[in-house]
PDB file of C-alpha atoms in Angstrom:
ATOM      1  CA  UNK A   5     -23.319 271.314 143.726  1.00 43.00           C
ATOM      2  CA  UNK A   6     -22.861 273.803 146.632  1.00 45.00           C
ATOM      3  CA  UNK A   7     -20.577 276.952 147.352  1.00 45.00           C
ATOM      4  CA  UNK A   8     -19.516 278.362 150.267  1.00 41.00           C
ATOM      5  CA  UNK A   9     -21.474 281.651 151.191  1.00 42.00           C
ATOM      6  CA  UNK A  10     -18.774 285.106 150.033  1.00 41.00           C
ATOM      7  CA  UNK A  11     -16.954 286.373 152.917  1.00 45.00           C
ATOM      8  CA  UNK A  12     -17.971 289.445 153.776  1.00 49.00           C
ATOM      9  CA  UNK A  13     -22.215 288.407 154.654  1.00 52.00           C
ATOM     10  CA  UNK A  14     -22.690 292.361 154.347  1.00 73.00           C
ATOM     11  CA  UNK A  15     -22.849 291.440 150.499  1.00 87.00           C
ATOM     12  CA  UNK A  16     -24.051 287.840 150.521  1.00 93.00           C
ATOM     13  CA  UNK A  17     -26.894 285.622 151.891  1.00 96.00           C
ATOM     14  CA  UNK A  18     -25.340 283.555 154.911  1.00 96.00           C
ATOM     15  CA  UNK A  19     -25.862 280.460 152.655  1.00 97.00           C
ATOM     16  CA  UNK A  20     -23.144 278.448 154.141  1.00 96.00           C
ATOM     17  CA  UNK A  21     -25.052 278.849 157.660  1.00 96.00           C
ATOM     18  CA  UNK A  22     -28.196 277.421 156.469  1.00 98.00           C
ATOM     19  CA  UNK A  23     -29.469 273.662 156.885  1.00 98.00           C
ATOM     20  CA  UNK A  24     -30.236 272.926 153.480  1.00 98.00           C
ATOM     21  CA  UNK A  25     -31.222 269.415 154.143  1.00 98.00           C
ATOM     22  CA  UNK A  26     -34.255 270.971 156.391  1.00 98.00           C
ATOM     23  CA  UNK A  27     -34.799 273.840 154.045  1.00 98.00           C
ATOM     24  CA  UNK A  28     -35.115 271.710 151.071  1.00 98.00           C
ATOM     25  CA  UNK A  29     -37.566 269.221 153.376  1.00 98.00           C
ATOM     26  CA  UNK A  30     -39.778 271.907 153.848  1.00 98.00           C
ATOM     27  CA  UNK A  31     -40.612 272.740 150.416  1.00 98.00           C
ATOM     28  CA  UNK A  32     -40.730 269.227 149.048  1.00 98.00           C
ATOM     29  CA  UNK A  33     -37.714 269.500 146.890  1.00 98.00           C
ATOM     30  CA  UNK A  34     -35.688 266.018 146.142  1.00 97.00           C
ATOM     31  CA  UNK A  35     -34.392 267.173 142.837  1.00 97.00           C
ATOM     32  CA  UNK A  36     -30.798 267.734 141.778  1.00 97.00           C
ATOM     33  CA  UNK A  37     -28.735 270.126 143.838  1.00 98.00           C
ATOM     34  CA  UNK A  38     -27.060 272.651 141.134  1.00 98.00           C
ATOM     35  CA  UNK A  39     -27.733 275.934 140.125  1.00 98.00           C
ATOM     36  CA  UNK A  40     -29.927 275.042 136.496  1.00 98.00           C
ATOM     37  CA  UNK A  41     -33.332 276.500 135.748  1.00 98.00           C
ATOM     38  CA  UNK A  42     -34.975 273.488 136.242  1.00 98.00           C
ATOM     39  CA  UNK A  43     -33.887 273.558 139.774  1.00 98.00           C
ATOM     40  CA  UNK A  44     -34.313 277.063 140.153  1.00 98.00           C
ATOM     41  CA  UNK A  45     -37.948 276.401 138.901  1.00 98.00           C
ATOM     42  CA  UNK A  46     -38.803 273.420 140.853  1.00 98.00           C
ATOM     43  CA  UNK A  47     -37.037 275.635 144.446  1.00 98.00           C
ATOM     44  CA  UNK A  48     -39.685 278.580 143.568  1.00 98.00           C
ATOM     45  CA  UNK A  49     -42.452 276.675 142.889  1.00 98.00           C
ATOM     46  CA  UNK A  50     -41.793 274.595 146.471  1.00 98.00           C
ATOM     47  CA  UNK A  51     -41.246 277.478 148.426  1.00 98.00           C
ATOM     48  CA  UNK A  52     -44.239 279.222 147.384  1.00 98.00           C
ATOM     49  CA  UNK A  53     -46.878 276.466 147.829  1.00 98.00           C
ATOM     50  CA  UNK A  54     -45.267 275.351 150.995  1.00 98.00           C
ATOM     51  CA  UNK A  55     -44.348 278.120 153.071  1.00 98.00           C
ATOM     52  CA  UNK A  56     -47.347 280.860 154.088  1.00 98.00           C
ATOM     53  CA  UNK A  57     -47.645 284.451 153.646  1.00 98.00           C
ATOM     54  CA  UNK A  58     -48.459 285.744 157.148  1.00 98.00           C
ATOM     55  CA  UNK A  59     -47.374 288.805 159.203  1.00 98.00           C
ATOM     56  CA  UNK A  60     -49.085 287.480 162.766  1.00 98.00           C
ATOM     57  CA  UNK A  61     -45.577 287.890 164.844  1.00 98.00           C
ATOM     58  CA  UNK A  62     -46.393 292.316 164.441  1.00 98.00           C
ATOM     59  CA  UNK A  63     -49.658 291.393 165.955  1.00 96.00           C
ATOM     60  CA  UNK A  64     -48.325 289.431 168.867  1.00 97.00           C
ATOM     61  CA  UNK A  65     -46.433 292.413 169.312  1.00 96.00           C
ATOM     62  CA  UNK A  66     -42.721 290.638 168.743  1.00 97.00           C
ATOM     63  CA  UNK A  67     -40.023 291.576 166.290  1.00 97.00           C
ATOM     64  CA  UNK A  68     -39.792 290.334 163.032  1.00 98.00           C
ATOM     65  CA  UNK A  69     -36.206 289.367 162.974  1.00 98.00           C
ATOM     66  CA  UNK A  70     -34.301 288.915 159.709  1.00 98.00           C
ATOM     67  CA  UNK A  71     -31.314 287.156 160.510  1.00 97.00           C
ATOM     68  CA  UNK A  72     -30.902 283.303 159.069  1.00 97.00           C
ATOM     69  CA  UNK A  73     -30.807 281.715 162.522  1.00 97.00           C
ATOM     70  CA  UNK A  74     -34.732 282.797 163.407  1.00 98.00           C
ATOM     71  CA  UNK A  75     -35.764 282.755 160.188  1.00 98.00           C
ATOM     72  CA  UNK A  76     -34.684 279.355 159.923  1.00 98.00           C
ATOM     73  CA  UNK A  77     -36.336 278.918 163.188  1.00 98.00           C
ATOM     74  CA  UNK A  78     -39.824 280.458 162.430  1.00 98.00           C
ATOM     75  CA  UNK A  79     -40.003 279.014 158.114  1.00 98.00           C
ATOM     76  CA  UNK A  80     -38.407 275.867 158.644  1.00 98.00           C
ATOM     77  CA  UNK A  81     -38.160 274.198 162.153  1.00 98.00           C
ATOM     78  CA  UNK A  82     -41.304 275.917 163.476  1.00 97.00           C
ATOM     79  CA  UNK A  83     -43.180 275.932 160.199  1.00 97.00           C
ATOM     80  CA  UNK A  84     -44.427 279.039 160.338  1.00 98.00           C
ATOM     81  CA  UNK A  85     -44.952 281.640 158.153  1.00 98.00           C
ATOM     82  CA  UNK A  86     -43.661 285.211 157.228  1.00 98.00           C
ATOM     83  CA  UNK A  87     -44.004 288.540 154.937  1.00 98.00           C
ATOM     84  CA  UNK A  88     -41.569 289.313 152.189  1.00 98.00           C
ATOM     85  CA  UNK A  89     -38.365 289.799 153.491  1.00 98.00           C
ATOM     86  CA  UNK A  90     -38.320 286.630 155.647  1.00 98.00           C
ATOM     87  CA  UNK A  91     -39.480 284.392 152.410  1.00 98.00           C
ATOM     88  CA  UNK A  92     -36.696 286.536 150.146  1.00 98.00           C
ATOM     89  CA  UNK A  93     -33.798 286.539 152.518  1.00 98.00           C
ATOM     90  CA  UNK A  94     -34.440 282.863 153.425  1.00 98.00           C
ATOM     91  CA  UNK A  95     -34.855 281.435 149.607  1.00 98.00           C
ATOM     92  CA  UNK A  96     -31.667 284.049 148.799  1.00 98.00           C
ATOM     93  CA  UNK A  97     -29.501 281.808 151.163  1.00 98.00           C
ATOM     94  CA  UNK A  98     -30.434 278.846 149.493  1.00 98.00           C
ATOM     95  CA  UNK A  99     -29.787 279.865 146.251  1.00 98.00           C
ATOM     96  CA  UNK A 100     -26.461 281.336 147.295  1.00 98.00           C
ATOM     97  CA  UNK A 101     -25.602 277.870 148.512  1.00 98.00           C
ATOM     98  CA  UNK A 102     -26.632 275.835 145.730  1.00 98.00           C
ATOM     99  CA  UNK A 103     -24.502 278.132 143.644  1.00 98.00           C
ATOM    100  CA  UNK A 104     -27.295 280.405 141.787  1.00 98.00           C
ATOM    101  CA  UNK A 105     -26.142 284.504 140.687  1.00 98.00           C
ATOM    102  CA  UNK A 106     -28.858 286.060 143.390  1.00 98.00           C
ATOM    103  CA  UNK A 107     -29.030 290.270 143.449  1.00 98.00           C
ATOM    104  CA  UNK A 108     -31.503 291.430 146.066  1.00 98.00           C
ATOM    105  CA  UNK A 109     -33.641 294.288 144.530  1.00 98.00           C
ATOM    106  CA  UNK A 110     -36.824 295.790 146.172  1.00 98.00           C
ATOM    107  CA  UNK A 111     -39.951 297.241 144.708  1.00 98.00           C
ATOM    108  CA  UNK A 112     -42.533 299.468 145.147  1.00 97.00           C
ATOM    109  CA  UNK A 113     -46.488 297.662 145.373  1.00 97.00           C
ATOM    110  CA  UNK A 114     -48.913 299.475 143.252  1.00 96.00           C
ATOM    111  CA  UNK A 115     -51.842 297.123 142.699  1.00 93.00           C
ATOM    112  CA  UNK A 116     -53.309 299.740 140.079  1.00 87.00           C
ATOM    113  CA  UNK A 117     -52.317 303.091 142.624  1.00 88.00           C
ATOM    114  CA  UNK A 118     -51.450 306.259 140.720  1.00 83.00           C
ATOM    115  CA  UNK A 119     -49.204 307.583 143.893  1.00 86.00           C
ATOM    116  CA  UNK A 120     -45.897 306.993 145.011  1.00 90.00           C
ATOM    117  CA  UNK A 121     -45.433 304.246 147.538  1.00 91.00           C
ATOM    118  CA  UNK A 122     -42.044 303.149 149.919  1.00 94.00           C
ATOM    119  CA  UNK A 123     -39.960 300.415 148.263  1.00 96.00           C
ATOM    120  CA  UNK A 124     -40.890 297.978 150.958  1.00 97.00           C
ATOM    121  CA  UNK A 125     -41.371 294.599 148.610  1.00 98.00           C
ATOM    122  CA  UNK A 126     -38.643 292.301 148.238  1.00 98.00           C
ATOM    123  CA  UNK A 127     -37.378 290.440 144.762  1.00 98.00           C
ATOM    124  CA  UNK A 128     -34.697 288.357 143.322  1.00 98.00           C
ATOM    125  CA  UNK A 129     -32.831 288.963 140.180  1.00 98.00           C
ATOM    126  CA  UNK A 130     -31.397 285.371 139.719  1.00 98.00           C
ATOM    127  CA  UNK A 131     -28.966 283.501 136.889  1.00 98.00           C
ATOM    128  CA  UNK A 132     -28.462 280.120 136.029  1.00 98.00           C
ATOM    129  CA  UNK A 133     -25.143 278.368 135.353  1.00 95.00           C
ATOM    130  CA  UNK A 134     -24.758 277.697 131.464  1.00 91.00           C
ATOM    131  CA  UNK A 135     -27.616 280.316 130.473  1.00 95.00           C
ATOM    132  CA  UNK A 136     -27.513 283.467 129.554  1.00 95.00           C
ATOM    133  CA  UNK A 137     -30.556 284.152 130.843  1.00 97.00           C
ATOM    134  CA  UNK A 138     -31.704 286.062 133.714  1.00 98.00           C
ATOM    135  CA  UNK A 139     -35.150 285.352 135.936  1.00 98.00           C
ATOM    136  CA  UNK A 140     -36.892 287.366 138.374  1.00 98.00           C
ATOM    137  CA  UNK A 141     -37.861 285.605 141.459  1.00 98.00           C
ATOM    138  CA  UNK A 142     -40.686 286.836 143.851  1.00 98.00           C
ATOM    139  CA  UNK A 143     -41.557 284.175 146.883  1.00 98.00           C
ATOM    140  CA  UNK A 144     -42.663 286.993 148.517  1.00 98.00           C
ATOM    141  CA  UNK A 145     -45.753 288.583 147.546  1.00 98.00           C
ATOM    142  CA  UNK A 146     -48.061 285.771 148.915  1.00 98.00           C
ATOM    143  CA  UNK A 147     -49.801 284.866 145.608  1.00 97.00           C
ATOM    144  CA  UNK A 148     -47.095 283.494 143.161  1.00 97.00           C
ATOM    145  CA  UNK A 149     -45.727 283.597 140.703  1.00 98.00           C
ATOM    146  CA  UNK A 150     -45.402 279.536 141.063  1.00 98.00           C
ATOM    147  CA  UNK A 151     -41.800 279.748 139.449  1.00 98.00           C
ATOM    148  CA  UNK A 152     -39.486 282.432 137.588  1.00 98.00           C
ATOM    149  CA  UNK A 153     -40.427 284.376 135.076  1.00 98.00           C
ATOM    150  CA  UNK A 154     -37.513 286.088 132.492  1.00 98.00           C
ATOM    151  CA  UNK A 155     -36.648 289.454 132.440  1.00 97.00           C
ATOM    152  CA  UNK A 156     -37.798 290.135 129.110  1.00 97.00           C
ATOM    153  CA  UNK A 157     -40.278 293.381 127.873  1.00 98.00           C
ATOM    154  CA  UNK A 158     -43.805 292.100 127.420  1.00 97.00           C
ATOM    155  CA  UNK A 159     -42.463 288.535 128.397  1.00 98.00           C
ATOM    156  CA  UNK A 160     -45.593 286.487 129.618  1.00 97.00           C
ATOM    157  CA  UNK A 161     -45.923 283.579 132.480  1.00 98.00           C
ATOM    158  CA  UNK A 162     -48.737 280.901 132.502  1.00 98.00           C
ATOM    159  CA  UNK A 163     -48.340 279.093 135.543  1.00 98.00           C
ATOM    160  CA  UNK A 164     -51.498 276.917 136.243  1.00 98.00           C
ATOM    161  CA  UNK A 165     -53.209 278.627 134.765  1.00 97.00           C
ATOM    162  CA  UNK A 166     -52.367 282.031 136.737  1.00 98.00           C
ATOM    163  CA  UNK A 167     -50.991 284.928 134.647  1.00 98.00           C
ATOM    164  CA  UNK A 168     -48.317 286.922 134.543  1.00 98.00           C
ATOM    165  CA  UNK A 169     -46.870 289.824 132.714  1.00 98.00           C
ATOM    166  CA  UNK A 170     -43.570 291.698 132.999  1.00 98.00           C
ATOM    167  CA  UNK A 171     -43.194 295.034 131.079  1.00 98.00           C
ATOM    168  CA  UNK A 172     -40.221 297.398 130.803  1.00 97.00           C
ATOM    169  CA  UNK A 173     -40.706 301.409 130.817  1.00 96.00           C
ATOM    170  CA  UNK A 174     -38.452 304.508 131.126  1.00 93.00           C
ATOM    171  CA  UNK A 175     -37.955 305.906 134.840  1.00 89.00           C
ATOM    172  CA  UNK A 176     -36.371 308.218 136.434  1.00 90.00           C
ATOM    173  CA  UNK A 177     -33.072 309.950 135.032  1.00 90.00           C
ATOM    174  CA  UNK A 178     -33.929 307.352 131.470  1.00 89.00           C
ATOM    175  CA  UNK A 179     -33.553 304.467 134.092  1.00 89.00           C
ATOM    176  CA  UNK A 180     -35.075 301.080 133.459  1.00 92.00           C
ATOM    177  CA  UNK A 181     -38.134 300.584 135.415  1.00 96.00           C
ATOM    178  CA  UNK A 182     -39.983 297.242 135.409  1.00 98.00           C
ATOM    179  CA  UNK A 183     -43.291 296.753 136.292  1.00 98.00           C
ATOM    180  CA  UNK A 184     -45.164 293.497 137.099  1.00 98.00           C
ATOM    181  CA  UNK A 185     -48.326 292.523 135.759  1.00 98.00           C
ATOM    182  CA  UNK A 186     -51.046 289.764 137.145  1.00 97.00           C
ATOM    183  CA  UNK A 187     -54.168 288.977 135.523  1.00 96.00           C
ATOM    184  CA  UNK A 188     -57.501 288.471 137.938  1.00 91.00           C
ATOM    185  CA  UNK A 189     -61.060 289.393 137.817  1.00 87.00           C
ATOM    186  CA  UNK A 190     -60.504 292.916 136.884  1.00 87.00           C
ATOM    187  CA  UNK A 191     -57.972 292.244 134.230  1.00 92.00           C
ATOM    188  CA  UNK A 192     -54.269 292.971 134.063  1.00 95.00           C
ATOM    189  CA  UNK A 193     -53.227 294.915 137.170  1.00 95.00           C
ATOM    190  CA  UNK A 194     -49.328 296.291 137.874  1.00 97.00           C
ATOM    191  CA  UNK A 195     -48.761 294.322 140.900  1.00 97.00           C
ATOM    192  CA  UNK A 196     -45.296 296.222 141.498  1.00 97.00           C
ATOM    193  CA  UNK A 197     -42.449 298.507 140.040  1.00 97.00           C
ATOM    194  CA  UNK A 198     -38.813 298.398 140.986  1.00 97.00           C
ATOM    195  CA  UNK A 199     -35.478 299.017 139.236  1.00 97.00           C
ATOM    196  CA  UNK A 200     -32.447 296.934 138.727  1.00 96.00           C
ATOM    197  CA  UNK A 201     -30.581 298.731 142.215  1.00 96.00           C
ATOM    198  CA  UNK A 202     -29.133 296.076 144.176  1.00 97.00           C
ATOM    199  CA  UNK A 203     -30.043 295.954 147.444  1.00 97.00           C
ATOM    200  CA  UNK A 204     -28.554 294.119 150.366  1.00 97.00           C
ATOM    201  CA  UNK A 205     -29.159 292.786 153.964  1.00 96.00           C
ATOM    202  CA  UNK A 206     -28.749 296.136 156.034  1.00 96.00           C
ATOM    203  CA  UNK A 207     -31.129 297.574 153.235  1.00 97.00           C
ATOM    204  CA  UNK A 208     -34.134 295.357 153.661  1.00 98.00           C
ATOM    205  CA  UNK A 209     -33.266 295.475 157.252  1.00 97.00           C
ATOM    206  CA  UNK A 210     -34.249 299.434 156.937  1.00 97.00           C
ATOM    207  CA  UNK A 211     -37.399 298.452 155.394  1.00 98.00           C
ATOM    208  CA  UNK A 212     -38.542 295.402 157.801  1.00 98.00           C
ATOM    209  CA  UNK A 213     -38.752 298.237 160.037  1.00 98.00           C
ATOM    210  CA  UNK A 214     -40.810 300.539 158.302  1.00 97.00           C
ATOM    211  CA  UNK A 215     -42.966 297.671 157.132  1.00 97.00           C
ATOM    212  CA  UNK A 216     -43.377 296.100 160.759  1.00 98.00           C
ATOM    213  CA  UNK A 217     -43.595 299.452 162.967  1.00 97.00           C
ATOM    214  CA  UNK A 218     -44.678 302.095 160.680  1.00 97.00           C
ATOM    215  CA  UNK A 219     -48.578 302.991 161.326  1.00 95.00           C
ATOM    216  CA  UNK A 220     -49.007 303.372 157.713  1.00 94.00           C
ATOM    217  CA  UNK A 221     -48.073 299.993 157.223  1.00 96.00           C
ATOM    218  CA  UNK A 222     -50.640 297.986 156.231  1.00 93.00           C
ATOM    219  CA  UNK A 223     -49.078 295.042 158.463  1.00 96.00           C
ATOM    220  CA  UNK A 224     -49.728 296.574 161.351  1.00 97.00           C
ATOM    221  CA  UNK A 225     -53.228 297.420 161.375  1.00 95.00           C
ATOM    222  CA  UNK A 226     -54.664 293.630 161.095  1.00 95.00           C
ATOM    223  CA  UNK A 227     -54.018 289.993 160.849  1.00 97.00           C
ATOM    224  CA  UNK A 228     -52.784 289.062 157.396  1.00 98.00           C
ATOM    225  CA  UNK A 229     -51.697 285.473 155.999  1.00 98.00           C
ATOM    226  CA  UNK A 230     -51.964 283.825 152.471  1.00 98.00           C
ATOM    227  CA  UNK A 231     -51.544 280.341 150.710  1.00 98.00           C
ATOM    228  CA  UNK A 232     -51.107 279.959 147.434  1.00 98.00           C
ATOM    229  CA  UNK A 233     -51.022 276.999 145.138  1.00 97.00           C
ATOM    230  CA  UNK A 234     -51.581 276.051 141.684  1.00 98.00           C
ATOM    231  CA  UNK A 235     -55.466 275.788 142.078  1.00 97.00           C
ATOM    232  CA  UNK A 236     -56.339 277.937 144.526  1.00 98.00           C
ATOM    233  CA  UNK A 237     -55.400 281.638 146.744  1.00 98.00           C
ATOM    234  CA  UNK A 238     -56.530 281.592 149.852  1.00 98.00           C
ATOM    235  CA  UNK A 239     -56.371 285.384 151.660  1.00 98.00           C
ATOM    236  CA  UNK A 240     -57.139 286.125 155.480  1.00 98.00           C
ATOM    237  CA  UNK A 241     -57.636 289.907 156.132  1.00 98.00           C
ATOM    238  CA  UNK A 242     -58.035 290.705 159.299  1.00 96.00           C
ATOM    239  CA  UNK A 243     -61.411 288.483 159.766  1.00 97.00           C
ATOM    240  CA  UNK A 244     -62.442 288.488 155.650  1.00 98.00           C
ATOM    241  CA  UNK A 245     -61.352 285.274 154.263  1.00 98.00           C
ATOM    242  CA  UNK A 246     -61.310 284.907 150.660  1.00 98.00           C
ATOM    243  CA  UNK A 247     -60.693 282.679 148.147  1.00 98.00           C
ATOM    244  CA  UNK A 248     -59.465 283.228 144.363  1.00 97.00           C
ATOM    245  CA  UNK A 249     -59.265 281.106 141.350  1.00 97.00           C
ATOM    246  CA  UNK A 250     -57.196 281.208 138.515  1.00 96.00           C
ATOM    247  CA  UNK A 251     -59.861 281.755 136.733  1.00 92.00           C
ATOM    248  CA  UNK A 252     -60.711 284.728 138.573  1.00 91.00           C
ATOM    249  CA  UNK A 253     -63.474 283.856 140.489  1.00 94.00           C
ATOM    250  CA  UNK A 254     -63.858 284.681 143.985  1.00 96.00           C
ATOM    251  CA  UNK A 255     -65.283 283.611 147.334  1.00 97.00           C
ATOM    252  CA  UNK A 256     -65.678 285.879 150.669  1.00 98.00           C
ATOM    253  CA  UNK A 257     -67.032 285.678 153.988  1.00 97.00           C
ATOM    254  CA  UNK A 258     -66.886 286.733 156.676  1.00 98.00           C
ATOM    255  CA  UNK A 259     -65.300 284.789 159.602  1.00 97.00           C
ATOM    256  CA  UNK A 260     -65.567 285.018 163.840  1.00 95.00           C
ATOM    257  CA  UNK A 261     -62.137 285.974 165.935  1.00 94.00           C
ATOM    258  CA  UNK A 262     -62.896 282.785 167.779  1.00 94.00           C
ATOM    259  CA  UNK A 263     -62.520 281.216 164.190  1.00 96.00           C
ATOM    260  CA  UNK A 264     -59.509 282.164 163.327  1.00 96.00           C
ATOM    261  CA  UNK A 265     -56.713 280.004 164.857  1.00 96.00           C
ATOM    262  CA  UNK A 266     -58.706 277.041 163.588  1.00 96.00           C
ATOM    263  CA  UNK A 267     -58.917 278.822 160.233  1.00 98.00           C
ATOM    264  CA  UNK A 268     -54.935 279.605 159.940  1.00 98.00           C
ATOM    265  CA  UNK A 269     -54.424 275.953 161.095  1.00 98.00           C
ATOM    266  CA  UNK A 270     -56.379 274.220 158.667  1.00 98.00           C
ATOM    267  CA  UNK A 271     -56.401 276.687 155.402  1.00 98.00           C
ATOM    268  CA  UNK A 272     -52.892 278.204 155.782  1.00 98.00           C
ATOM    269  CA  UNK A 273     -50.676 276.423 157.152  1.00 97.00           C
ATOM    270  CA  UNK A 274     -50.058 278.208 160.121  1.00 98.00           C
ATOM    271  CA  UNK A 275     -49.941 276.233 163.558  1.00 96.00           C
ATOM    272  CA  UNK A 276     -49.759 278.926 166.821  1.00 96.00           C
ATOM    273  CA  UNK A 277     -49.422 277.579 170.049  1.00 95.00           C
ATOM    274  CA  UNK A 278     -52.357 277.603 172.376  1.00 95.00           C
ATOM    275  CA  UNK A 279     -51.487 281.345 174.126  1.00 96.00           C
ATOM    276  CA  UNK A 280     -50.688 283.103 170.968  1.00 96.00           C
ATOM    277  CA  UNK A 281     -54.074 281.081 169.548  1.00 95.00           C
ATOM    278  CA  UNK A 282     -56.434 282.676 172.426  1.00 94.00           C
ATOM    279  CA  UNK A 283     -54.152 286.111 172.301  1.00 93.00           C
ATOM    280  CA  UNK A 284     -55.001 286.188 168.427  1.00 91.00           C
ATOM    281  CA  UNK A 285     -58.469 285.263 168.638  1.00 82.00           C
ATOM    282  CA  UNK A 286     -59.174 289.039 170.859  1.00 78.00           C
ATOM    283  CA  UNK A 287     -61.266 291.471 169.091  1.00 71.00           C
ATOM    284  CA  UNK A 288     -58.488 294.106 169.577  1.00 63.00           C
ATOM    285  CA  UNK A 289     -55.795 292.648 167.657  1.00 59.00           C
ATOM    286  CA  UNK A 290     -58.679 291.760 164.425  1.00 56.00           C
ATOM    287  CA  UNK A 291     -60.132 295.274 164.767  1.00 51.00           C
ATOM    288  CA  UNK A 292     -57.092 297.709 164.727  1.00 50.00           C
TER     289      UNK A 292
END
């Protein structure tokens, strides 16, 4: 089953302008084509294992672009990877197509921080047809969750044995605020906090370019990519490589500039071409 895309793309996704056949290639999915949970399920759990975490494009020094066409481009054709708003904006068109309820929202990371950070994560509030039910998608963050997980207080997610937790407290002016939970080493940390504001395409727009020119962006200090899957995380930043299991044990080491096009190639996923490779591999662009 697919829909067109609404008419007005100010408010929707673009999802009549994406190649769905390709899309749907790229993350492994041959399932059935209609807006259920266990497609929904089977889309996030694809997308997240397939497609890499990376933000390399702000060290190249080129835009990150957020319209369909390039990301189409970069995710799919190119196989590349991308930060949040690509992954979001990308797996909101193909939801839109395949006839899923998809609400943009955006949410602030905490990781455990007391102080107030910019809303600069994306999320998907998603619904199913014949279910009353309502899921929050994040294909974003670089380290799962491997499929939806139901807005419900204190509802709880094992995925693979990865752990999640999703908890609803009073905000602002009595407003719901919902906070995201994973379990690691250290225990239960809030990965992120956001509300249930929709957001739409000129909004993350405004924070793609906070997030990919802002100093106090993390992204653009230092190489960053990610691969998750249902055994292992794999985390490149700058040049420490690490590696998490669900379980919560880690690996680190350090790894030479010269290392890491090889590295992104045969951990993450990511393929550059030989002059990005050597323009990467400088000290300057791992030592910001």
């Amino acid at each position: 089953m697919e829909t067109a895309p609404m008419s007005d793309s100010g408010y929707g996704w673009d999802g009549g302008e994406l190649d769905i056949d390709a899309y749907l290639s790229r993350i492994g999915f041959d399932g059935e084509r209609a807006p259920t949970l266990e497609t929904l399920r089977a889309l996030q759990r694809g997308h997240t294992t397939s497609i890499p975490f990376e933000n390399l494009e702000i060290m190249l020094g080129r835009p990150i672009l957020l319209d369909l066409e390039n990301l189409q481009d970069k995710l799919v054709r190119r196989q590349r990877g991308g930060y949040c708003y690509e992954h979001t904006i990308l797996f909101a068109a193909a939801l839109e197509r395949l006839g899923f309820g998809v609400t943009a929202l955006s949410a602030r990371v905490t990781l455990g921080a007391d102080e107030i950070r910019p809303a600069t994560h994306a999320v998907l509030r998603v619904t199913t047809a014949g279910d009353d039910r309502v899921w929050l998608c994040d294909v974003g963050f670089g380290r799962g969750p491997l499929e939806p997980i139901e807005f419900a207080d204190g509802a709880e997610a094992v995925q693979d044995g990865w752990r999640f937790r999703l908890e609803r407290r009073t905000g602002a002016l009595d407003t719901d605020l919902w906070v995201l939970h994973q379990y690691g080493g250290e225990g239960w940390v809030d990965r992120h906090t956001f509300t249930l504001n929709p957001q739409y395409s000129l909004d993350y727009a405004v924070g793609n370019h906070y997030v990919s020119t802002s100093p106090r962006s993390p992204f653009t200090t230092r190489p960053f990519a990610q691969r998750f899957g249902p055994e292992v995380h794999h985390v490149l930043d700058g040049t420490t490589w690490t590696t998490t299991r669900p379980d919560g044990s880690t690996q680190t080491r350090e790894v030479e500039e010269s290392e890491i096009p090889k590295l992104l190639d045969e951990v993450f996923g990511v393929t550059l071409d030989a002059a990005d490779a050597a323009r990467l591999g400088q000290p300057s662009l791992t030592a910001r």
